[in-house]
PDB file of C-alpha atoms in Angstrom:
ATOM      1  CA  ASN A   1    -103.581  88.168 208.893  1.00 77.00           C
ATOM      2  CA  ALA A   2    -106.379  88.310 210.734  1.00 83.00           C
ATOM      3  CA  GLY A   3    -105.049  84.901 212.859  1.00 94.00           C
ATOM      4  CA  VAL A   4    -108.079  82.906 214.435  1.00 97.00           C
ATOM      5  CA  THR A   5    -111.752  84.467 214.143  1.00 97.00           C
ATOM      6  CA  GLN A   6    -114.468  83.178 216.085  1.00 98.00           C
ATOM      7  CA  THR A   7    -118.106  84.413 215.970  1.00 97.00           C
ATOM      8  CA  PRO A   8    -120.242  85.388 217.648  1.00 97.00           C
ATOM      9  CA  LYS A   9    -119.066  86.870 220.466  1.00 97.00           C
ATOM     10  CA  PHE A  10    -121.646  86.213 222.794  1.00 97.00           C
ATOM     11  CA  GLN A  11    -124.919  84.035 222.905  1.00 97.00           C
ATOM     12  CA  VAL A  12    -128.048  83.341 224.824  1.00 97.00           C
ATOM     13  CA  LEU A  13    -129.632  80.147 224.249  1.00 97.00           C
ATOM     14  CA  LYS A  14    -132.947  78.385 225.706  1.00 97.00           C
ATOM     15  CA  THR A  15    -132.488  74.695 226.489  1.00 98.00           C
ATOM     16  CA  GLY A  16    -132.483  72.516 224.045  1.00 97.00           C
ATOM     17  CA  GLN A  17    -131.813  74.981 220.986  1.00 97.00           C
ATOM     18  CA  SER A  18    -129.301  74.050 218.901  1.00 96.00           C
ATOM     19  CA  MET A  19    -126.353  76.668 217.453  1.00 96.00           C
ATOM     20  CA  THR A  20    -123.490  76.386 216.005  1.00 98.00           C
ATOM     21  CA  LEU A  21    -120.415  78.335 217.012  1.00 98.00           C
ATOM     22  CA  GLN A  22    -118.042  79.593 214.201  1.00 98.00           C
ATOM     23  CA  CYS A  23    -114.126  79.446 213.598  1.00 98.00           C
ATOM     24  CA  ALA A  24    -111.773  79.954 211.072  1.00 98.00           C
ATOM     25  CA  GLN A  25    -107.753  80.647 210.458  1.00 97.00           C
ATOM     26  CA  ASP A  26    -106.153  81.949 207.765  1.00 96.00           C
ATOM     27  CA  MET A  27    -102.669  80.772 208.697  1.00 94.00           C
ATOM     28  CA  ASN A  28    -102.952  77.410 206.657  1.00 94.00           C
ATOM     29  CA  HIS A  29    -102.998  75.256 209.901  1.00 94.00           C
ATOM     30  CA  GLU A  30    -103.263  72.056 210.294  1.00 93.00           C
ATOM     31  CA  TYR A  31    -104.226  71.451 213.726  1.00 93.00           C
ATOM     32  CA  MET A  32    -107.318  73.139 215.052  1.00 95.00           C
ATOM     33  CA  SER A  33    -109.121  72.182 218.069  1.00 96.00           C
ATOM     34  CA  TRP A  34    -112.147  73.606 220.665  1.00 97.00           C
ATOM     35  CA  TYR A  35    -111.865  73.940 224.249  1.00 97.00           C
ATOM     36  CA  ARG A  36    -114.398  74.947 226.802  1.00 98.00           C
ATOM     37  CA  GLN A  37    -113.027  77.404 229.773  1.00 97.00           C
ATOM     38  CA  ASP A  38    -114.823  76.978 233.215  1.00 94.00           C
ATOM     39  CA  PRO A  39    -113.770  79.202 236.278  1.00 85.00           C
ATOM     40  CA  GLY A  40    -111.518  76.696 238.447  1.00 81.00           C
ATOM     41  CA  MET A  41    -111.071  73.834 235.467  1.00 82.00           C
ATOM     42  CA  GLY A  42    -108.931  75.859 233.531  1.00 88.00           C
ATOM     43  CA  LEU A  43    -109.290  74.740 229.114  1.00 95.00           C
ATOM     44  CA  ARG A  44    -110.752  71.390 228.645  1.00 95.00           C
ATOM     45  CA  LEU A  45    -110.318  70.022 224.871  1.00 95.00           C
ATOM     46  CA  ILE A  46    -113.863  68.955 223.529  1.00 97.00           C
ATOM     47  CA  HIS A  47    -112.919  68.338 219.878  1.00 97.00           C
ATOM     48  CA  TYR A  48    -109.921  68.524 217.905  1.00 95.00           C
ATOM     49  CA  SER A  49    -108.453  67.841 214.269  1.00 94.00           C
ATOM     50  CA  VAL A  50    -105.305  67.235 212.523  1.00 92.00           C
ATOM     51  CA  GLY A  51    -106.591  68.041 208.854  1.00 92.00           C
ATOM     52  CA  ALA A  52    -109.502  68.249 206.609  1.00 94.00           C
ATOM     53  CA  GLY A  53    -111.608  65.772 207.005  1.00 95.00           C
ATOM     54  CA  ILE A  54    -110.565  64.192 209.948  1.00 94.00           C
ATOM     55  CA  THR A  55    -111.422  64.876 213.707  1.00 96.00           C
ATOM     56  CA  ASP A  56    -111.266  63.050 216.971  1.00 94.00           C
ATOM     57  CA  GLN A  57    -112.884  63.480 220.610  1.00 95.00           C
ATOM     58  CA  GLY A  58    -111.338  65.276 223.248  1.00 93.00           C
ATOM     59  CA  GLU A  59    -111.899  65.387 226.980  1.00 92.00           C
ATOM     60  CA  VAL A  60    -115.387  66.209 227.101  1.00 95.00           C
ATOM     61  CA  PRO A  61    -117.022  65.512 223.976  1.00 97.00           C
ATOM     62  CA  ASN A  62    -120.716  64.611 224.514  1.00 96.00           C
ATOM     63  CA  GLY A  63    -123.340  66.875 223.187  1.00 96.00           C
ATOM     64  CA  TYR A  64    -120.939  68.914 220.301  1.00 98.00           C
ATOM     65  CA  ASN A  65    -120.240  67.953 217.256  1.00 97.00           C
ATOM     66  CA  VAL A  66    -117.911  69.032 214.518  1.00 98.00           C
ATOM     67  CA  SER A  67    -116.831  68.588 211.413  1.00 96.00           C
ATOM     68  CA  ARG A  68    -113.979  69.647 208.970  1.00 97.00           C
ATOM     69  CA  SER A  69    -114.448  70.208 205.678  1.00 97.00           C
ATOM     70  CA  THR A  70    -111.317  72.762 204.836  1.00 97.00           C
ATOM     71  CA  THR A  71    -108.367  73.904 206.285  1.00 96.00           C
ATOM     72  CA  GLU A  72    -109.899  77.193 207.408  1.00 97.00           C
ATOM     73  CA  ASP A  73    -113.245  76.360 208.953  1.00 98.00           C
ATOM     74  CA  PHE A  74    -113.838  74.011 212.297  1.00 98.00           C
ATOM     75  CA  PRO A  75    -117.212  74.563 213.382  1.00 98.00           C
ATOM     76  CA  LEU A  76    -118.884  73.427 216.706  1.00 98.00           C
ATOM     77  CA  ARG A  77    -122.420  72.129 216.823  1.00 98.00           C
ATOM     78  CA  LEU A  78    -124.398  72.037 220.087  1.00 97.00           C
ATOM     79  CA  LEU A  79    -127.101  69.545 219.242  1.00 92.00           C
ATOM     80  CA  SER A  80    -129.793  70.533 222.061  1.00 96.00           C
ATOM     81  CA  ALA A  81    -127.984  72.972 224.190  1.00 97.00           C
ATOM     82  CA  ALA A  82    -128.250  72.624 228.234  1.00 97.00           C
ATOM     83  CA  PRO A  83    -127.487  74.997 231.261  1.00 97.00           C
ATOM     84  CA  SER A  84    -123.870  72.579 231.918  1.00 96.00           C
ATOM     85  CA  GLN A  85    -122.894  74.151 228.448  1.00 97.00           C
ATOM     86  CA  THR A  86    -122.777  77.521 229.782  1.00 97.00           C
ATOM     87  CA  SER A  87    -118.715  78.289 229.386  1.00 98.00           C
ATOM     88  CA  VAL A  88    -116.628  80.560 227.409  1.00 98.00           C
ATOM     89  CA  TYR A  89    -115.666  78.680 224.292  1.00 98.00           C
ATOM     90  CA  PHE A  90    -112.082  79.191 222.792  1.00 98.00           C
ATOM     91  CA  CYS A  91    -111.057  77.794 219.307  1.00 98.00           C
ATOM     92  CA  ALA A  92    -106.852  77.023 218.369  1.00 96.00           C
ATOM     93  CA  SER A  93    -105.096  76.265 215.693  1.00 95.00           C
ATOM     94  CA  SER A  94    -101.111  75.435 215.373  1.00 93.00           C
ATOM     95  CA  ALA A  95     -99.009  74.292 212.483  1.00 90.00           C
ATOM     96  CA  ALA A  96     -98.795  71.037 214.573  1.00 78.00           C
ATOM     97  CA  SER A  97     -98.826  68.127 212.246  1.00 72.00           C
ATOM     98  CA  GLY A  98     -97.604  64.160 212.526  1.00 67.00           C
ATOM     99  CA  GLY A  99     -97.643  64.459 216.425  1.00 68.00           C
ATOM    100  CA  ALA A 100     -95.241  67.018 216.686  1.00 73.00           C
ATOM    101  CA  ALA A 101     -96.469  70.312 218.966  1.00 77.00           C
ATOM    102  CA  ASP A 102     -96.244  73.818 218.130  1.00 82.00           C
ATOM    103  CA  THR A 103     -97.312  76.798 219.078  1.00 89.00           C
ATOM    104  CA  GLN A 104    -101.361  77.168 219.602  1.00 91.00           C
ATOM    105  CA  TYR A 105    -103.212  80.508 218.585  1.00 94.00           C
ATOM    106  CA  PHE A 106    -106.411  80.799 220.133  1.00 96.00           C
ATOM    107  CA  GLY A 107    -109.360  82.819 218.858  1.00 97.00           C
ATOM    108  CA  PRO A 108    -111.176  85.772 220.851  1.00 97.00           C
ATOM    109  CA  GLY A 109    -113.757  83.327 222.387  1.00 97.00           C
ATOM    110  CA  THR A 110    -117.695  82.895 222.240  1.00 98.00           C
ATOM    111  CA  ARG A 111    -119.366  83.728 225.562  1.00 97.00           C
ATOM    112  CA  LEU A 112    -122.195  81.000 225.808  1.00 97.00           C
ATOM    113  CA  THR A 113    -125.326  81.405 228.426  1.00 97.00           C
ATOM    114  CA  VAL A 114    -127.648  78.632 228.042  1.00 97.00           C
ATOM    115  CA  LEU A 115    -130.880  79.383 229.791  1.00 97.00           C
TER     116      LEU A 115
ATOM    117  CA  GLY B   1    -104.969  60.359 229.931  1.00 82.00           C
ATOM    118  CA  GLU B   2    -102.846  63.063 230.336  1.00 88.00           C
ATOM    119  CA  ASN B   3    -103.373  64.156 233.458  1.00 92.00           C
ATOM    120  CA  VAL B   4    -101.800  68.144 234.807  1.00 96.00           C
ATOM    121  CA  GLU B   5    -101.870  69.585 238.102  1.00 96.00           C
ATOM    122  CA  GLN B   6    -100.943  73.311 238.730  1.00 97.00           C
ATOM    123  CA  HIS B   7    -100.103  74.817 242.295  1.00 97.00           C
ATOM    124  CA  PRO B   8    -100.659  76.854 243.606  1.00 97.00           C
ATOM    125  CA  SER B   9    -103.671  78.215 242.466  1.00 96.00           C
ATOM    126  CA  THR B  10    -103.681  81.899 243.789  1.00 97.00           C
ATOM    127  CA  LEU B  11    -100.531  83.941 244.756  1.00 98.00           C
ATOM    128  CA  SER B  12     -99.140  87.007 245.422  1.00 98.00           C
ATOM    129  CA  VAL B  13     -96.254  89.025 245.048  1.00 98.00           C
ATOM    130  CA  GLN B  14     -94.894  92.085 246.014  1.00 97.00           C
ATOM    131  CA  GLU B  15     -93.907  93.864 242.434  1.00 97.00           C
ATOM    132  CA  GLY B  16     -90.084  93.236 241.953  1.00 97.00           C
ATOM    133  CA  ASP B  17     -90.244  89.707 243.745  1.00 98.00           C
ATOM    134  CA  SER B  18     -90.231  86.384 242.126  1.00 98.00           C
ATOM    135  CA  ALA B  19     -92.944  84.162 241.194  1.00 98.00           C
ATOM    136  CA  VAL B  20     -93.140  80.327 240.728  1.00 98.00           C
ATOM    137  CA  ILE B  21     -95.214  78.068 239.673  1.00 98.00           C
ATOM    138  CA  LYS B  22     -95.466  74.751 239.476  1.00 98.00           C
ATOM    139  CA  CYS B  23     -96.680  71.761 237.356  1.00 98.00           C
ATOM    140  CA  THR B  24     -97.366  67.836 237.407  1.00 98.00           C
ATOM    141  CA  TYR B  25     -97.962  65.620 234.623  1.00 97.00           C
ATOM    142  CA  SER B  26     -98.781  62.243 234.385  1.00 95.00           C
ATOM    143  CA  ASP B  27     -97.848  60.870 230.699  1.00 92.00           C
ATOM    144  CA  SER B  28     -94.483  60.138 230.408  1.00 91.00           C
ATOM    145  CA  ALA B  29     -94.968  60.518 226.224  1.00 89.00           C
ATOM    146  CA  SER B  30     -95.804  63.916 226.736  1.00 91.00           C
ATOM    147  CA  ASN B  31     -93.406  66.227 224.502  1.00 90.00           C
ATOM    148  CA  TYR B  32     -94.009  69.785 224.873  1.00 93.00           C
ATOM    149  CA  PHE B  33     -94.524  72.016 227.652  1.00 95.00           C
ATOM    150  CA  PRO B  34     -96.392  75.469 226.723  1.00 96.00           C
ATOM    151  CA  TRP B  35     -97.042  78.234 229.656  1.00 97.00           C
ATOM    152  CA  TYR B  36    -100.121  80.764 228.572  1.00 97.00           C
ATOM    153  CA  LYS B  37    -101.141  83.971 230.144  1.00 98.00           C
ATOM    154  CA  GLN B  38    -104.910  84.948 230.385  1.00 97.00           C
ATOM    155  CA  GLU B  39    -105.649  88.874 231.124  1.00 96.00           C
ATOM    156  CA  LEU B  40    -109.229  88.953 232.068  1.00 93.00           C
ATOM    157  CA  GLY B  41    -112.060  88.756 229.709  1.00 93.00           C
ATOM    158  CA  LYS B  42    -108.688  87.995 226.797  1.00 95.00           C
ATOM    159  CA  ARG B  43    -107.684  84.675 225.313  1.00 96.00           C
ATOM    160  CA  PRO B  44    -104.571  83.147 226.534  1.00 96.00           C
ATOM    161  CA  GLN B  45    -101.876  83.776 224.730  1.00 96.00           C
ATOM    162  CA  LEU B  46     -98.367  81.784 224.851  1.00 95.00           C
ATOM    163  CA  ILE B  47     -95.379  83.206 226.688  1.00 97.00           C
ATOM    164  CA  ILE B  48     -93.026  80.667 226.328  1.00 96.00           C
ATOM    165  CA  ASP B  49     -92.673  76.816 225.816  1.00 95.00           C
ATOM    166  CA  ILE B  50     -90.086  74.141 226.562  1.00 94.00           C
ATOM    167  CA  ARG B  51     -89.789  70.657 224.559  1.00 91.00           C
ATOM    168  CA  SER B  52     -88.707  67.618 226.619  1.00 88.00           C
ATOM    169  CA  ASN B  53     -85.285  67.538 224.983  1.00 87.00           C
ATOM    170  CA  VAL B  54     -84.385  70.563 226.756  1.00 86.00           C
ATOM    171  CA  GLY B  55     -84.202  71.458 230.628  1.00 92.00           C
ATOM    172  CA  GLU B  56     -84.656  75.231 231.027  1.00 95.00           C
ATOM    173  CA  LYS B  57     -85.519  77.899 228.579  1.00 95.00           C
ATOM    174  CA  LYS B  58     -85.176  81.928 229.258  1.00 97.00           C
ATOM    175  CA  ASP B  59     -86.770  84.916 227.982  1.00 95.00           C
ATOM    176  CA  GLN B  60     -85.736  87.726 229.684  1.00 96.00           C
ATOM    177  CA  ARG B  61     -87.948  87.932 233.110  1.00 97.00           C
ATOM    178  CA  ILE B  62     -89.231  84.794 232.265  1.00 98.00           C
ATOM    179  CA  ALA B  63     -87.832  81.118 232.490  1.00 98.00           C
ATOM    180  CA  VAL B  64     -89.112  77.611 232.362  1.00 98.00           C
ATOM    181  CA  THR B  65     -87.161  74.259 233.441  1.00 97.00           C
ATOM    182  CA  LEU B  66     -88.554  71.028 233.063  1.00 97.00           C
ATOM    183  CA  ASN B  67     -87.549  67.568 235.349  1.00 96.00           C
ATOM    184  CA  LYS B  68     -88.868  64.856 232.770  1.00 94.00           C
ATOM    185  CA  THR B  69     -87.770  61.951 235.699  1.00 94.00           C
ATOM    186  CA  ALA B  70     -90.212  63.572 238.283  1.00 95.00           C
ATOM    187  CA  LYS B  71     -92.414  64.699 235.419  1.00 96.00           C
ATOM    188  CA  HIS B  72     -92.356  68.109 237.094  1.00 96.00           C
ATOM    189  CA  PHE B  73     -91.811  71.592 235.255  1.00 97.00           C
ATOM    190  CA  SER B  74     -91.802  75.290 236.752  1.00 98.00           C
ATOM    191  CA  LEU B  75     -92.190  78.725 235.119  1.00 98.00           C
ATOM    192  CA  HIS B  76     -90.564  81.363 236.841  1.00 98.00           C
ATOM    193  CA  ILE B  77     -90.851  85.108 236.635  1.00 98.00           C
ATOM    194  CA  THR B  78     -88.632  87.480 238.467  1.00 97.00           C
ATOM    195  CA  GLU B  79     -88.668  91.180 238.904  1.00 98.00           C
ATOM    196  CA  THR B  80     -92.189  91.201 238.778  1.00 98.00           C
ATOM    197  CA  GLN B  81     -94.815  93.909 237.474  1.00 97.00           C
ATOM    198  CA  PRO B  82     -98.175  94.849 237.907  1.00 96.00           C
ATOM    199  CA  GLU B  83     -98.853  93.691 234.092  1.00 96.00           C
ATOM    200  CA  ASP B  84     -97.336  90.533 234.936  1.00 98.00           C
ATOM    201  CA  SER B  85    -101.098  90.650 236.909  1.00 98.00           C
ATOM    202  CA  ALA B  86    -103.324  87.793 235.371  1.00 98.00           C
ATOM    203  CA  VAL B  87    -103.944  83.837 235.304  1.00 97.00           C
ATOM    204  CA  TYR B  88    -101.289  81.548 233.945  1.00 98.00           C
ATOM    205  CA  PHE B  89    -101.458  78.136 232.630  1.00 97.00           C
ATOM    206  CA  CYS B  90     -99.707  74.920 231.948  1.00 97.00           C
ATOM    207  CA  ALA B  91    -100.182  72.614 229.580  1.00 96.00           C
ATOM    208  CA  ALA B  92     -98.687  69.652 228.219  1.00 94.00           C
ATOM    209  CA  PHE B  93     -98.405  67.991 224.595  1.00 91.00           C
ATOM    210  CA  THR B  94     -98.989  64.190 224.399  1.00 86.00           C
ATOM    211  CA  GLY B  95     -97.605  63.740 220.682  1.00 73.00           C
ATOM    212  CA  GLY B  96     -99.261  60.009 220.162  1.00 74.00           C
ATOM    213  CA  GLY B  97    -102.504  61.875 221.489  1.00 73.00           C
ATOM    214  CA  ASN B  98    -102.349  64.682 219.544  1.00 81.00           C
ATOM    215  CA  LYS B  99    -103.888  66.319 222.399  1.00 88.00           C
ATOM    216  CA  LEU B 100    -102.863  69.458 224.770  1.00 91.00           C
ATOM    217  CA  THR B 101    -103.975  68.685 228.413  1.00 93.00           C
ATOM    218  CA  PHE B 102    -104.188  72.443 230.403  1.00 95.00           C
ATOM    219  CA  GLY B 103    -103.402  72.943 234.222  1.00 95.00           C
ATOM    220  CA  THR B 104    -106.735  74.810 235.934  1.00 95.00           C
ATOM    221  CA  GLY B 105    -104.381  77.854 236.571  1.00 96.00           C
ATOM    222  CA  THR B 106    -102.948  80.016 238.949  1.00 97.00           C
ATOM    223  CA  GLN B 107    -103.915  83.446 239.558  1.00 97.00           C
ATOM    224  CA  LEU B 108    -101.338  85.617 239.993  1.00 98.00           C
ATOM    225  CA  LYS B 109    -101.604  89.208 241.314  1.00 98.00           C
ATOM    226  CA  VAL B 110     -98.591  91.464 241.670  1.00 98.00           C
ATOM    227  CA  GLU B 111     -98.980  94.321 244.582  1.00 96.00           C
ATOM    228  CA  LEU B 112     -97.785  97.537 244.090  1.00 90.00           C
TER     229      LEU B 112
END
């Protein structure tokens, strides 16, 4: 199994540009999530999904959209990039369902810089 | 929502000593508490976790304790080694909200 994969690994955007960060998992996990990691602030939840067709907001959802059309994929869209979105983005998945937690497995991350 | 506080933010120990990292959480409904280790430039990786129906769990040199009444949980690393140097994150999962909330991390440095 490849586990959780993310593309691209690095990206530089100009303010106002849009882009999609890709995330895929091959473990048949129902739960998927996106975090951003900034120095001194830990990992903050952006959006999450408990299954195909179901998404919900996390702690810092503004400026980001998600969709979950399949169990495997959970892309994160930046609508109009801002310098404040410069960060490292991690996708994670777990077998958690029905409010029961399970181990979250993280992807390798995408380092995004917005100029 | 849930709030997780983690202390200390940096911790330096001598090789062979023990290290303790402490976290508190605010939501009494939280029921799962994982600990992640993140090496520089790498992804977070789970090292140990504990559920709310358990008070302590141990895995070789690593142990976690949970005090539900006080809403505290702690990571204990014994006989530290240089390869234990990393950033450690605690987290709390609230089942009703389906959300995992992380602490701000502890930079552990094990000195020779």
